[in-house]
Amino acid sequence: MNQAELKYREATPEDIKDIMFIEDNSFEQGIREEEDVFLERIITFPNGFLLLEYKNKVIGYICSEIWEYQENIDLLDLKLGHSIKTIHDPAGEELYISSMGVLPEFRRKGLGELMFESLSNKLLKTYPKIKSILLIVSKNWLSAQRIYRKNGFREVATIPNFFQPLNLEHQDGIVMRSRVR
Ligand SMILES: CC(C)(COP(=O)(O)OP(=O)(O)OC[C@H]1O[C@@H](n2cnc3c(N)ncnc32)[C@H](O)[C@@H]1OP(=O)(O)O)[C@@H](O)C(=O)NCCC(=O)NCCS
């Protein structure tokens, strides 16, 4: 893979088809976000929605929100399909990573981790008040968990059966947090 052909950029509403293609190839039916949810994220916080391109083709996405910091997280805030508009606060102290995905043929090359680091470094610089990063991951998503643990995330809660894919076994959600300053 020619590293010089890799590029990051902010998402725009015109990218929605590419984002949905990655979503459909990354998550099972029943736990995918809807198009409208992604569009609202792009419009509300374009700075927090990054795409990774290889040879000008979109191969990955990562998106985020900024929340007011709460030591004890309201588990309802983590729900799939929640509206970014009602919770996003650029003056907040917590960065919430709402999702990320890389097309299957581009996985296990370090790109997921690069994408994660690129977004968090950029936002930590732009929003100096952020002191913590939060996310929820299925107990089955081992690659994602490995990236987060390597980057200092620790488990803070488990939500039984949080992920409920269609016609498949439910999966516990692991809430992870990293204190960044
Ligand atoms: C999670 C996800 C985005 C990670 O993307 P990725 O590009 O594969 O991530 P990385 O390559 O940085 O790291 C993943 C794995 O590749 C390994 N790896 C990194 N560089 C590598 C290389 N050059 N050669 C081989 N393996 C490598 C990592 O050690 C890690 O190992 P693991 O799979 O055994 O845990 C991707 O797997 C994905 O889209 N999964 C489905 C959706 C998902 O789970 N999203 C997370 C939501 S919280």
mmCIF file with all atom_site columns, C-alpha atoms and ligand atoms in Angstrom:
data_model
loop_
_atom_site.group_PDB
_atom_site.id
_atom_site.type_symbol
_atom_site.label_atom_id
_atom_site.label_alt_id
_atom_site.label_comp_id
_atom_site.label_asym_id
_atom_site.label_entity_id
_atom_site.label_seq_id
_atom_site.pdbx_PDB_ins_code
_atom_site.Cartn_x
_atom_site.Cartn_y
_atom_site.Cartn_z
_atom_site.occupancy
_atom_site.B_iso_or_equiv
_atom_site.pdbx_formal_charge
_atom_site.auth_seq_id
_atom_site.auth_comp_id
_atom_site.auth_asym_id
_atom_site.auth_atom_id
_atom_site.pdbx_PDB_model_num
ATOM   1   C CA  . MET A 1 1   ? 0.000   0.000   0.000  1.00 0.00 ? 1   MET A CA  1
ATOM   2   C CA  . ASN A 1 2   ? 1.415   3.370   -1.051 1.00 0.00 ? 2   ASN A CA  1
ATOM   3   C CA  . GLN A 1 3   ? 1.146   5.574   2.076  1.00 0.00 ? 3   GLN A CA  1
ATOM   4   C CA  . ALA A 1 4   ? 1.380   8.715   -0.096 1.00 0.00 ? 4   ALA A CA  1
ATOM   5   C CA  . GLU A 1 5   ? -2.033  7.854   -1.554 1.00 0.00 ? 5   GLU A CA  1
ATOM   6   C CA  . LEU A 1 6   ? -3.722  8.012   1.882  1.00 0.00 ? 6   LEU A CA  1
ATOM   7   C CA  . LYS A 1 7   ? -5.625  11.191  2.706  1.00 0.00 ? 7   LYS A CA  1
ATOM   8   C CA  . TYR A 1 8   ? -7.851  12.418  5.533  1.00 0.00 ? 8   TYR A CA  1
ATOM   9   C CA  . ARG A 1 9   ? -10.595 14.937  5.084  1.00 0.00 ? 9   ARG A CA  1
ATOM   10  C CA  . GLU A 1 10  ? -13.804 16.090  6.740  1.00 0.00 ? 10  GLU A CA  1
ATOM   11  C CA  . ALA A 1 11  ? -17.014 14.434  5.562  1.00 0.00 ? 11  ALA A CA  1
ATOM   12  C CA  . THR A 1 12  ? -19.721 16.369  3.717  1.00 0.00 ? 12  THR A CA  1
ATOM   13  C CA  . PRO A 1 13  ? -23.355 15.337  3.092  1.00 0.00 ? 13  PRO A CA  1
ATOM   14  C CA  . GLU A 1 14  ? -22.326 14.323  -0.465 1.00 0.00 ? 14  GLU A CA  1
ATOM   15  C CA  . ASP A 1 15  ? -20.261 11.481  1.058  1.00 0.00 ? 15  ASP A CA  1
ATOM   16  C CA  . ILE A 1 16  ? -23.276 9.743   2.569  1.00 0.00 ? 16  ILE A CA  1
ATOM   17  C CA  . LYS A 1 17  ? -23.407 6.842   0.063  1.00 0.00 ? 17  LYS A CA  1
ATOM   18  C CA  . ASP A 1 18  ? -19.749 5.987   0.693  1.00 0.00 ? 18  ASP A CA  1
ATOM   19  C CA  . ILE A 1 19  ? -20.290 6.180   4.458  1.00 0.00 ? 19  ILE A CA  1
ATOM   20  C CA  . MET A 1 20  ? -23.337 3.891   4.271  1.00 0.00 ? 20  MET A CA  1
ATOM   21  C CA  . PHE A 1 21  ? -21.348 1.399   2.182  1.00 0.00 ? 21  PHE A CA  1
ATOM   22  C CA  . ILE A 1 22  ? -18.710 1.198   4.919  1.00 0.00 ? 22  ILE A CA  1
ATOM   23  C CA  . GLU A 1 23  ? -21.428 0.985   7.591  1.00 0.00 ? 23  GLU A CA  1
ATOM   24  C CA  . ASP A 1 24  ? -23.143 -1.942  5.819  1.00 0.00 ? 24  ASP A CA  1
ATOM   25  C CA  . ASN A 1 25  ? -19.805 -3.726  5.519  1.00 0.00 ? 25  ASN A CA  1
ATOM   26  C CA  . SER A 1 26  ? -18.847 -3.108  9.138  1.00 0.00 ? 26  SER A CA  1
ATOM   27  C CA  . PHE A 1 27  ? -21.936 -3.820  11.255 1.00 0.00 ? 27  PHE A CA  1
ATOM   28  C CA  . GLU A 1 28  ? -24.670 -6.440  11.231 1.00 0.00 ? 28  GLU A CA  1
ATOM   29  C CA  . GLN A 1 29  ? -28.253 -5.554  10.374 1.00 0.00 ? 29  GLN A CA  1
ATOM   30  C CA  . GLY A 1 30  ? -30.052 -4.147  13.386 1.00 0.00 ? 30  GLY A CA  1
ATOM   31  C CA  . ILE A 1 31  ? -27.001 -2.350  14.753 1.00 0.00 ? 31  ILE A CA  1
ATOM   32  C CA  . ARG A 1 32  ? -26.244 -0.082  11.804 1.00 0.00 ? 32  ARG A CA  1
ATOM   33  C CA  . GLU A 1 33  ? -26.918 3.615   12.057 1.00 0.00 ? 33  GLU A CA  1
ATOM   34  C CA  . GLU A 1 34  ? -29.428 5.184   9.633  1.00 0.00 ? 34  GLU A CA  1
ATOM   35  C CA  . GLU A 1 35  ? -28.442 7.630   6.907  1.00 0.00 ? 35  GLU A CA  1
ATOM   36  C CA  . ASP A 1 36  ? -30.219 10.494  8.723  1.00 0.00 ? 36  ASP A CA  1
ATOM   37  C CA  . VAL A 1 37  ? -28.159 9.919   11.859 1.00 0.00 ? 37  VAL A CA  1
ATOM   38  C CA  . PHE A 1 38  ? -24.919 10.289  9.883  1.00 0.00 ? 38  PHE A CA  1
ATOM   39  C CA  . LEU A 1 39  ? -26.198 13.360  8.022  1.00 0.00 ? 39  LEU A CA  1
ATOM   40  C CA  . GLU A 1 40  ? -27.091 15.031  11.307 1.00 0.00 ? 40  GLU A CA  1
ATOM   41  C CA  . ARG A 1 41  ? -23.593 14.244  12.638 1.00 0.00 ? 41  ARG A CA  1
ATOM   42  C CA  . ILE A 1 42  ? -21.918 15.721  9.548  1.00 0.00 ? 42  ILE A CA  1
ATOM   43  C CA  . ILE A 1 43  ? -24.006 18.886  9.661  1.00 0.00 ? 43  ILE A CA  1
ATOM   44  C CA  . THR A 1 44  ? -23.776 19.412  13.430 1.00 0.00 ? 44  THR A CA  1
ATOM   45  C CA  . PHE A 1 45  ? -20.067 18.673  13.907 1.00 0.00 ? 45  PHE A CA  1
ATOM   46  C CA  . PRO A 1 46  ? -18.193 18.456  10.582 1.00 0.00 ? 46  PRO A CA  1
ATOM   47  C CA  . ASN A 1 47  ? -14.889 18.891  12.435 1.00 0.00 ? 47  ASN A CA  1
ATOM   48  C CA  . GLY A 1 48  ? -15.567 15.643  14.268 1.00 0.00 ? 48  GLY A CA  1
ATOM   49  C CA  . PHE A 1 49  ? -16.374 13.505  11.223 1.00 0.00 ? 49  PHE A CA  1
ATOM   50  C CA  . LEU A 1 50  ? -13.293 12.308  9.374  1.00 0.00 ? 50  LEU A CA  1
ATOM   51  C CA  . LEU A 1 51  ? -12.984 10.207  6.215  1.00 0.00 ? 51  LEU A CA  1
ATOM   52  C CA  . LEU A 1 52  ? -9.964  8.226   5.138  1.00 0.00 ? 52  LEU A CA  1
ATOM   53  C CA  . GLU A 1 53  ? -9.350  7.965   1.391  1.00 0.00 ? 53  GLU A CA  1
ATOM   54  C CA  . TYR A 1 54  ? -7.014  5.728   -0.558 1.00 0.00 ? 54  TYR A CA  1
ATOM   55  C CA  . LYS A 1 55  ? -6.404  6.763   -4.166 1.00 0.00 ? 55  LYS A CA  1
ATOM   56  C CA  . ASN A 1 56  ? -9.352  9.160   -3.809 1.00 0.00 ? 56  ASN A CA  1
ATOM   57  C CA  . LYS A 1 57  ? -11.749 6.371   -2.778 1.00 0.00 ? 57  LYS A CA  1
ATOM   58  C CA  . VAL A 1 58  ? -13.352 6.567   0.681  1.00 0.00 ? 58  VAL A CA  1
ATOM   59  C CA  . ILE A 1 59  ? -12.234 3.501   2.661  1.00 0.00 ? 59  ILE A CA  1
ATOM   60  C CA  . GLY A 1 60  ? -12.926 4.501   6.268  1.00 0.00 ? 60  GLY A CA  1
ATOM   61  C CA  . TYR A 1 61  ? -14.848 6.855   8.512  1.00 0.00 ? 61  TYR A CA  1
ATOM   62  C CA  . ILE A 1 62  ? -14.734 7.943   12.142 1.00 0.00 ? 62  ILE A CA  1
ATOM   63  C CA  . CYS A 1 63  ? -17.224 10.260  13.827 1.00 0.00 ? 63  CYS A CA  1
ATOM   64  C CA  . SER A 1 64  ? -17.568 11.947  17.186 1.00 0.00 ? 64  SER A CA  1
ATOM   65  C CA  . GLU A 1 65  ? -19.456 14.375  19.437 1.00 0.00 ? 65  GLU A CA  1
ATOM   66  C CA  . ILE A 1 66  ? -18.451 16.605  22.335 1.00 0.00 ? 66  ILE A CA  1
ATOM   67  C CA  . TRP A 1 67  ? -20.400 16.155  25.547 1.00 0.00 ? 67  TRP A CA  1
ATOM   68  C CA  . GLU A 1 68  ? -20.513 17.778  28.913 1.00 0.00 ? 68  GLU A CA  1
ATOM   69  C CA  . TYR A 1 69  ? -18.372 15.610  31.221 1.00 0.00 ? 69  TYR A CA  1
ATOM   70  C CA  . GLN A 1 70  ? -20.288 13.379  33.646 1.00 0.00 ? 70  GLN A CA  1
ATOM   71  C CA  . GLU A 1 71  ? -18.378 11.096  35.985 1.00 0.00 ? 71  GLU A CA  1
ATOM   72  C CA  . ASN A 1 72  ? -21.336 8.699   35.983 1.00 0.00 ? 72  ASN A CA  1
ATOM   73  C CA  . ILE A 1 73  ? -22.387 8.292   32.391 1.00 0.00 ? 73  ILE A CA  1
ATOM   74  C CA  . ASP A 1 74  ? -26.097 8.334   31.538 1.00 0.00 ? 74  ASP A CA  1
ATOM   75  C CA  . LEU A 1 75  ? -26.343 5.067   29.631 1.00 0.00 ? 75  LEU A CA  1
ATOM   76  C CA  . LEU A 1 76  ? -29.289 6.387   27.607 1.00 0.00 ? 76  LEU A CA  1
ATOM   77  C CA  . ASP A 1 77  ? -26.933 8.902   25.946 1.00 0.00 ? 77  ASP A CA  1
ATOM   78  C CA  . LEU A 1 78  ? -25.069 5.985   24.360 1.00 0.00 ? 78  LEU A CA  1
ATOM   79  C CA  . LYS A 1 79  ? -28.101 4.588   22.538 1.00 0.00 ? 79  LYS A CA  1
ATOM   80  C CA  . LEU A 1 80  ? -27.773 3.866   18.829 1.00 0.00 ? 80  LEU A CA  1
ATOM   81  C CA  . GLY A 1 81  ? -29.637 6.469   16.798 1.00 0.00 ? 81  GLY A CA  1
ATOM   82  C CA  . HIS A 1 82  ? -29.448 9.158   19.505 1.00 0.00 ? 82  HIS A CA  1
ATOM   83  C CA  . SER A 1 83  ? -29.534 12.680  18.145 1.00 0.00 ? 83  SER A CA  1
ATOM   84  C CA  . ILE A 1 84  ? -26.186 14.494  18.161 1.00 0.00 ? 84  ILE A CA  1
ATOM   85  C CA  . LYS A 1 85  ? -28.028 17.825  18.069 1.00 0.00 ? 85  LYS A CA  1
ATOM   86  C CA  . THR A 1 86  ? -29.502 17.415  21.534 1.00 0.00 ? 86  THR A CA  1
ATOM   87  C CA  . ILE A 1 87  ? -26.223 16.517  23.248 1.00 0.00 ? 87  ILE A CA  1
ATOM   88  C CA  . HIS A 1 88  ? -23.314 18.047  21.297 1.00 0.00 ? 88  HIS A CA  1
ATOM   89  C CA  . ASP A 1 89  ? -21.655 20.920  23.164 1.00 0.00 ? 89  ASP A CA  1
ATOM   90  C CA  . PRO A 1 90  ? -18.402 22.334  21.724 1.00 0.00 ? 90  PRO A CA  1
ATOM   91  C CA  . ALA A 1 91  ? -17.576 23.701  25.203 1.00 0.00 ? 91  ALA A CA  1
ATOM   92  C CA  . GLY A 1 92  ? -17.796 20.229  26.756 1.00 0.00 ? 92  GLY A CA  1
ATOM   93  C CA  . GLU A 1 93  ? -14.962 18.222  28.288 1.00 0.00 ? 93  GLU A CA  1
ATOM   94  C CA  . GLU A 1 94  ? -15.722 14.767  26.947 1.00 0.00 ? 94  GLU A CA  1
ATOM   95  C CA  . LEU A 1 95  ? -15.086 13.558  23.394 1.00 0.00 ? 95  LEU A CA  1
ATOM   96  C CA  . TYR A 1 96  ? -17.489 10.756  22.494 1.00 0.00 ? 96  TYR A CA  1
ATOM   97  C CA  . ILE A 1 97  ? -16.425 8.555   19.564 1.00 0.00 ? 97  ILE A CA  1
ATOM   98  C CA  . SER A 1 98  ? -19.756 7.516   18.088 1.00 0.00 ? 98  SER A CA  1
ATOM   99  C CA  . SER A 1 99  ? -18.461 5.081   15.459 1.00 0.00 ? 99  SER A CA  1
ATOM   100 C CA  . MET A 1 100 ? -15.706 4.034   13.122 1.00 0.00 ? 100 MET A CA  1
ATOM   101 C CA  . GLY A 1 101 ? -15.331 1.567   10.282 1.00 0.00 ? 101 GLY A CA  1
ATOM   102 C CA  . VAL A 1 102 ? -12.796 0.553   7.651  1.00 0.00 ? 102 VAL A CA  1
ATOM   103 C CA  . LEU A 1 103 ? -13.686 -1.422  4.489  1.00 0.00 ? 103 LEU A CA  1
ATOM   104 C CA  . PRO A 1 104 ? -12.851 -5.112  5.068  1.00 0.00 ? 104 PRO A CA  1
ATOM   105 C CA  . GLU A 1 105 ? -10.162 -5.312  2.366  1.00 0.00 ? 105 GLU A CA  1
ATOM   106 C CA  . PHE A 1 106 ? -8.246  -2.443  4.019  1.00 0.00 ? 106 PHE A CA  1
ATOM   107 C CA  . ARG A 1 107 ? -8.314  -3.800  7.585  1.00 0.00 ? 107 ARG A CA  1
ATOM   108 C CA  . ARG A 1 108 ? -5.319  -4.988  9.649  1.00 0.00 ? 108 ARG A CA  1
ATOM   109 C CA  . LYS A 1 109 ? -2.906  -2.522  8.091  1.00 0.00 ? 109 LYS A CA  1
ATOM   110 C CA  . GLY A 1 110 ? -2.929  -0.065  10.994 1.00 0.00 ? 110 GLY A CA  1
ATOM   111 C CA  . LEU A 1 111 ? -5.400  2.292   9.286  1.00 0.00 ? 111 LEU A CA  1
ATOM   112 C CA  . GLY A 1 112 ? -8.118  2.067   11.974 1.00 0.00 ? 112 GLY A CA  1
ATOM   113 C CA  . GLU A 1 113 ? -5.628  3.088   14.624 1.00 0.00 ? 113 GLU A CA  1
ATOM   114 C CA  . LEU A 1 114 ? -4.207  5.872   12.428 1.00 0.00 ? 114 LEU A CA  1
ATOM   115 C CA  . MET A 1 115 ? -7.710  7.194   11.791 1.00 0.00 ? 115 MET A CA  1
ATOM   116 C CA  . PHE A 1 116 ? -8.520  7.108   15.491 1.00 0.00 ? 116 PHE A CA  1
ATOM   117 C CA  . GLU A 1 117 ? -5.283  8.927   16.403 1.00 0.00 ? 117 GLU A CA  1
ATOM   118 C CA  . SER A 1 118 ? -5.699  11.459  13.638 1.00 0.00 ? 118 SER A CA  1
ATOM   119 C CA  . LEU A 1 119 ? -9.208  12.446  14.786 1.00 0.00 ? 119 LEU A CA  1
ATOM   120 C CA  . SER A 1 120 ? -8.407  12.539  18.491 1.00 0.00 ? 120 SER A CA  1
ATOM   121 C CA  . ASN A 1 121 ? -5.138  14.499  18.043 1.00 0.00 ? 121 ASN A CA  1
ATOM   122 C CA  . LYS A 1 122 ? -6.874  17.058  15.860 1.00 0.00 ? 122 LYS A CA  1
ATOM   123 C CA  . LEU A 1 123 ? -9.786  17.547  18.244 1.00 0.00 ? 123 LEU A CA  1
ATOM   124 C CA  . LEU A 1 124 ? -7.632  17.660  21.384 1.00 0.00 ? 124 LEU A CA  1
ATOM   125 C CA  . LYS A 1 125 ? -5.703  20.523  19.788 1.00 0.00 ? 125 LYS A CA  1
ATOM   126 C CA  . THR A 1 126 ? -8.805  22.394  18.612 1.00 0.00 ? 126 THR A CA  1
ATOM   127 C CA  . TYR A 1 127 ? -10.786 21.853  21.820 1.00 0.00 ? 127 TYR A CA  1
ATOM   128 C CA  . PRO A 1 128 ? -8.343  22.235  24.732 1.00 0.00 ? 128 PRO A CA  1
ATOM   129 C CA  . LYS A 1 129 ? -11.125 21.712  27.274 1.00 0.00 ? 129 LYS A CA  1
ATOM   130 C CA  . ILE A 1 130 ? -11.524 18.041  26.347 1.00 0.00 ? 130 ILE A CA  1
ATOM   131 C CA  . LYS A 1 131 ? -10.106 15.950  29.191 1.00 0.00 ? 131 LYS A CA  1
ATOM   132 C CA  . SER A 1 132 ? -11.556 12.533  28.480 1.00 0.00 ? 132 SER A CA  1
ATOM   133 C CA  . ILE A 1 133 ? -12.593 10.295  25.569 1.00 0.00 ? 133 ILE A CA  1
ATOM   134 C CA  . LEU A 1 134 ? -15.525 7.920   25.814 1.00 0.00 ? 134 LEU A CA  1
ATOM   135 C CA  . LEU A 1 135 ? -16.920 5.161   23.599 1.00 0.00 ? 135 LEU A CA  1
ATOM   136 C CA  . ILE A 1 136 ? -18.871 1.924   23.614 1.00 0.00 ? 136 ILE A CA  1
ATOM   137 C CA  . VAL A 1 137 ? -17.679 -1.236  21.911 1.00 0.00 ? 137 VAL A CA  1
ATOM   138 C CA  . SER A 1 138 ? -19.220 -4.686  21.561 1.00 0.00 ? 138 SER A CA  1
ATOM   139 C CA  . LYS A 1 139 ? -17.493 -7.463  23.455 1.00 0.00 ? 139 LYS A CA  1
ATOM   140 C CA  . ASN A 1 140 ? -17.175 -9.193  20.045 1.00 0.00 ? 140 ASN A CA  1
ATOM   141 C CA  . TRP A 1 141 ? -15.226 -6.381  18.319 1.00 0.00 ? 141 TRP A CA  1
ATOM   142 C CA  . LEU A 1 142 ? -11.761 -7.451  19.319 1.00 0.00 ? 142 LEU A CA  1
ATOM   143 C CA  . SER A 1 143 ? -9.791  -5.364  16.783 1.00 0.00 ? 143 SER A CA  1
ATOM   144 C CA  . ALA A 1 144 ? -11.505 -2.189  17.955 1.00 0.00 ? 144 ALA A CA  1
ATOM   145 C CA  . GLN A 1 145 ? -10.954 -3.118  21.609 1.00 0.00 ? 145 GLN A CA  1
ATOM   146 C CA  . ARG A 1 146 ? -7.266  -3.713  20.940 1.00 0.00 ? 146 ARG A CA  1
ATOM   147 C CA  . ILE A 1 147 ? -6.865  -0.261  19.356 1.00 0.00 ? 147 ILE A CA  1
ATOM   148 C CA  . TYR A 1 148 ? -8.582  1.395   22.310 1.00 0.00 ? 148 TYR A CA  1
ATOM   149 C CA  . ARG A 1 149 ? -6.674  -0.513  25.019 1.00 0.00 ? 149 ARG A CA  1
ATOM   150 C CA  . LYS A 1 150 ? -3.374  0.287   23.269 1.00 0.00 ? 150 LYS A CA  1
ATOM   151 C CA  . ASN A 1 151 ? -4.394  3.933   23.393 1.00 0.00 ? 151 ASN A CA  1
ATOM   152 C CA  . GLY A 1 152 ? -5.024  3.995   27.123 1.00 0.00 ? 152 GLY A CA  1
ATOM   153 C CA  . PHE A 1 153 ? -8.748  3.207   27.312 1.00 0.00 ? 153 PHE A CA  1
ATOM   154 C CA  . ARG A 1 154 ? -10.055 1.299   30.303 1.00 0.00 ? 154 ARG A CA  1
ATOM   155 C CA  . GLU A 1 155 ? -13.397 -0.414  30.821 1.00 0.00 ? 155 GLU A CA  1
ATOM   156 C CA  . VAL A 1 156 ? -15.761 1.649   33.010 1.00 0.00 ? 156 VAL A CA  1
ATOM   157 C CA  . ALA A 1 157 ? -19.057 -0.242  32.599 1.00 0.00 ? 157 ALA A CA  1
ATOM   158 C CA  . THR A 1 158 ? -20.674 -3.180  30.841 1.00 0.00 ? 158 THR A CA  1
ATOM   159 C CA  . ILE A 1 159 ? -24.198 -2.947  29.460 1.00 0.00 ? 159 ILE A CA  1
ATOM   160 C CA  . PRO A 1 160 ? -25.680 -6.426  29.014 1.00 0.00 ? 160 PRO A CA  1
ATOM   161 C CA  . ASN A 1 161 ? -27.221 -7.069  25.560 1.00 0.00 ? 161 ASN A CA  1
ATOM   162 C CA  . PHE A 1 162 ? -26.613 -3.495  24.419 1.00 0.00 ? 162 PHE A CA  1
ATOM   163 C CA  . PHE A 1 163 ? -26.064 -4.526  20.780 1.00 0.00 ? 163 PHE A CA  1
ATOM   164 C CA  . GLN A 1 164 ? -29.009 -6.437  19.326 1.00 0.00 ? 164 GLN A CA  1
ATOM   165 C CA  . PRO A 1 165 ? -28.277 -7.508  15.747 1.00 0.00 ? 165 PRO A CA  1
ATOM   166 C CA  . LEU A 1 166 ? -31.183 -8.969  13.803 1.00 0.00 ? 166 LEU A CA  1
ATOM   167 C CA  . ASN A 1 167 ? -31.558 -12.759 14.226 1.00 0.00 ? 167 ASN A CA  1
ATOM   168 C CA  . LEU A 1 168 ? -28.194 -12.994 15.981 1.00 0.00 ? 168 LEU A CA  1
ATOM   169 C CA  . GLU A 1 169 ? -27.130 -13.343 19.569 1.00 0.00 ? 169 GLU A CA  1
ATOM   170 C CA  . HIS A 1 170 ? -27.190 -10.085 21.542 1.00 0.00 ? 170 HIS A CA  1
ATOM   171 C CA  . GLN A 1 171 ? -23.795 -8.683  22.533 1.00 0.00 ? 171 GLN A CA  1
ATOM   172 C CA  . ASP A 1 172 ? -22.771 -6.869  25.709 1.00 0.00 ? 172 ASP A CA  1
ATOM   173 C CA  . GLY A 1 173 ? -21.533 -3.304  25.276 1.00 0.00 ? 173 GLY A CA  1
ATOM   174 C CA  . ILE A 1 174 ? -18.293 -2.334  26.979 1.00 0.00 ? 174 ILE A CA  1
ATOM   175 C CA  . VAL A 1 175 ? -18.090 1.349   27.881 1.00 0.00 ? 175 VAL A CA  1
ATOM   176 C CA  . MET A 1 176 ? -14.479 2.550   27.732 1.00 0.00 ? 176 MET A CA  1
ATOM   177 C CA  . ARG A 1 177 ? -12.924 5.816   28.757 1.00 0.00 ? 177 ARG A CA  1
ATOM   178 C CA  . SER A 1 178 ? -9.482  7.363   28.514 1.00 0.00 ? 178 SER A CA  1
ATOM   179 C CA  . ARG A 1 179 ? -8.340  10.325  30.577 1.00 0.00 ? 179 ARG A CA  1
ATOM   180 C CA  . VAL A 1 180 ? -6.284  12.482  28.196 1.00 0.00 ? 180 VAL A CA  1
ATOM   181 C CA  . ARG A 1 181 ? -5.262  15.421  30.431 1.00 0.00 ? 181 ARG A CA  1
HETATM 182 C C1  . LIG B 2 .   ? -12.323 -1.607  14.118 1.00 0.00 ? 1   LIG B C1  1
HETATM 183 C C2  . LIG B 2 .   ? -11.745 -1.328  12.755 1.00 0.00 ? 1   LIG B C2  1
HETATM 184 C C3  . LIG B 2 .   ? -12.168 0.070   12.294 1.00 0.00 ? 1   LIG B C3  1
HETATM 185 C C4  . LIG B 2 .   ? -10.228 -1.390  12.854 1.00 0.00 ? 1   LIG B C4  1
HETATM 186 O O1  . LIG B 2 .   ? -9.669  -1.068  11.591 1.00 0.00 ? 1   LIG B O1  1
HETATM 187 P P1  . LIG B 2 .   ? -8.271  -1.650  11.110 1.00 0.00 ? 1   LIG B P1  1
HETATM 188 O O2  . LIG B 2 .   ? -7.798  -0.781  10.007 1.00 0.00 ? 1   LIG B O2  1
HETATM 189 O O3  . LIG B 2 .   ? -8.367  -3.097  10.837 1.00 0.00 ? 1   LIG B O3  1
HETATM 190 O O4  . LIG B 2 .   ? -7.410  -1.395  12.438 1.00 0.00 ? 1   LIG B O4  1
HETATM 191 P P2  . LIG B 2 .   ? -5.849  -1.632  12.646 1.00 0.00 ? 1   LIG B P2  1
HETATM 192 O O5  . LIG B 2 .   ? -5.245  -2.281  11.459 1.00 0.00 ? 1   LIG B O5  1
HETATM 193 O O6  . LIG B 2 .   ? -5.290  -0.335  13.101 1.00 0.00 ? 1   LIG B O6  1
HETATM 194 O O7  . LIG B 2 .   ? -5.821  -2.605  13.892 1.00 0.00 ? 1   LIG B O7  1
HETATM 195 C C5  . LIG B 2 .   ? -6.584  -3.780  13.859 1.00 0.00 ? 1   LIG B C5  1
HETATM 196 C C6  . LIG B 2 .   ? -5.746  -5.011  13.955 1.00 0.00 ? 1   LIG B C6  1
HETATM 197 O O8  . LIG B 2 .   ? -4.759  -5.060  12.962 1.00 0.00 ? 1   LIG B O8  1
HETATM 198 C C7  . LIG B 2 .   ? -3.498  -5.314  13.562 1.00 0.00 ? 1   LIG B C7  1
HETATM 199 N N1  . LIG B 2 .   ? -2.540  -4.662  12.701 1.00 0.00 ? 1   LIG B N1  1
HETATM 200 C C8  . LIG B 2 .   ? -2.187  -3.369  12.682 1.00 0.00 ? 1   LIG B C8  1
HETATM 201 N N2  . LIG B 2 .   ? -1.255  -3.145  11.725 1.00 0.00 ? 1   LIG B N2  1
HETATM 202 C C9  . LIG B 2 .   ? -1.046  -4.330  11.112 1.00 0.00 ? 1   LIG B C9  1
HETATM 203 C C10 . LIG B 2 .   ? -0.226  -4.743  10.033 1.00 0.00 ? 1   LIG B C10 1
HETATM 204 N N3  . LIG B 2 .   ? 0.583   -3.897  9.405  1.00 0.00 ? 1   LIG B N3  1
HETATM 205 N N4  . LIG B 2 .   ? -0.308  -6.047  9.645  1.00 0.00 ? 1   LIG B N4  1
HETATM 206 C C11 . LIG B 2 .   ? -1.133  -6.900  10.255 1.00 0.00 ? 1   LIG B C11 1
HETATM 207 N N5  . LIG B 2 .   ? -1.946  -6.559  11.302 1.00 0.00 ? 1   LIG B N5  1
HETATM 208 C C12 . LIG B 2 .   ? -1.883  -5.308  11.716 1.00 0.00 ? 1   LIG B C12 1
HETATM 209 C C13 . LIG B 2 .   ? -3.626  -4.701  14.915 1.00 0.00 ? 1   LIG B C13 1
HETATM 210 O O9  . LIG B 2 .   ? -2.684  -5.178  15.850 1.00 0.00 ? 1   LIG B O9  1
HETATM 211 C C14 . LIG B 2 .   ? -4.997  -5.146  15.255 1.00 0.00 ? 1   LIG B C14 1
HETATM 212 O O10 . LIG B 2 .   ? -4.920  -6.509  15.586 1.00 0.00 ? 1   LIG B O10 1
HETATM 213 P P3  . LIG B 2 .   ? -6.147  -7.483  15.911 1.00 0.00 ? 1   LIG B P3  1
HETATM 214 O O11 . LIG B 2 .   ? -7.103  -7.489  14.723 1.00 0.00 ? 1   LIG B O11 1
HETATM 215 O O12 . LIG B 2 .   ? -5.568  -8.811  16.157 1.00 0.00 ? 1   LIG B O12 1
HETATM 216 O O13 . LIG B 2 .   ? -6.816  -6.936  17.088 1.00 0.00 ? 1   LIG B O13 1
HETATM 217 C C15 . LIG B 2 .   ? -12.197 -2.385  11.692 1.00 0.00 ? 1   LIG B C15 1
HETATM 218 O O14 . LIG B 2 .   ? -11.833 -3.648  12.154 1.00 0.00 ? 1   LIG B O14 1
HETATM 219 C C16 . LIG B 2 .   ? -13.691 -2.359  11.416 1.00 0.00 ? 1   LIG B C16 1
HETATM 220 O O15 . LIG B 2 .   ? -14.170 -1.564  10.617 1.00 0.00 ? 1   LIG B O15 1
HETATM 221 N N6  . LIG B 2 .   ? -14.424 -3.253  12.110 1.00 0.00 ? 1   LIG B N6  1
HETATM 222 C C17 . LIG B 2 .   ? -15.884 -3.322  11.998 1.00 0.00 ? 1   LIG B C17 1
HETATM 223 C C18 . LIG B 2 .   ? -16.544 -2.161  12.692 1.00 0.00 ? 1   LIG B C18 1
HETATM 224 C C19 . LIG B 2 .   ? -16.092 -1.969  14.122 1.00 0.00 ? 1   LIG B C19 1
HETATM 225 O O16 . LIG B 2 .   ? -15.876 -2.896  14.870 1.00 0.00 ? 1   LIG B O16 1
HETATM 226 N N7  . LIG B 2 .   ? -15.981 -0.692  14.516 1.00 0.00 ? 1   LIG B N7  1
HETATM 227 C C20 . LIG B 2 .   ? -15.585 -0.289  15.847 1.00 0.00 ? 1   LIG B C20 1
HETATM 228 C C21 . LIG B 2 .   ? -16.696 0.456   16.476 1.00 0.00 ? 1   LIG B C21 1
HETATM 229 S S1  . LIG B 2 .   ? -16.337 0.840   18.165 1.00 0.00 ? 1   LIG B S1  1
#
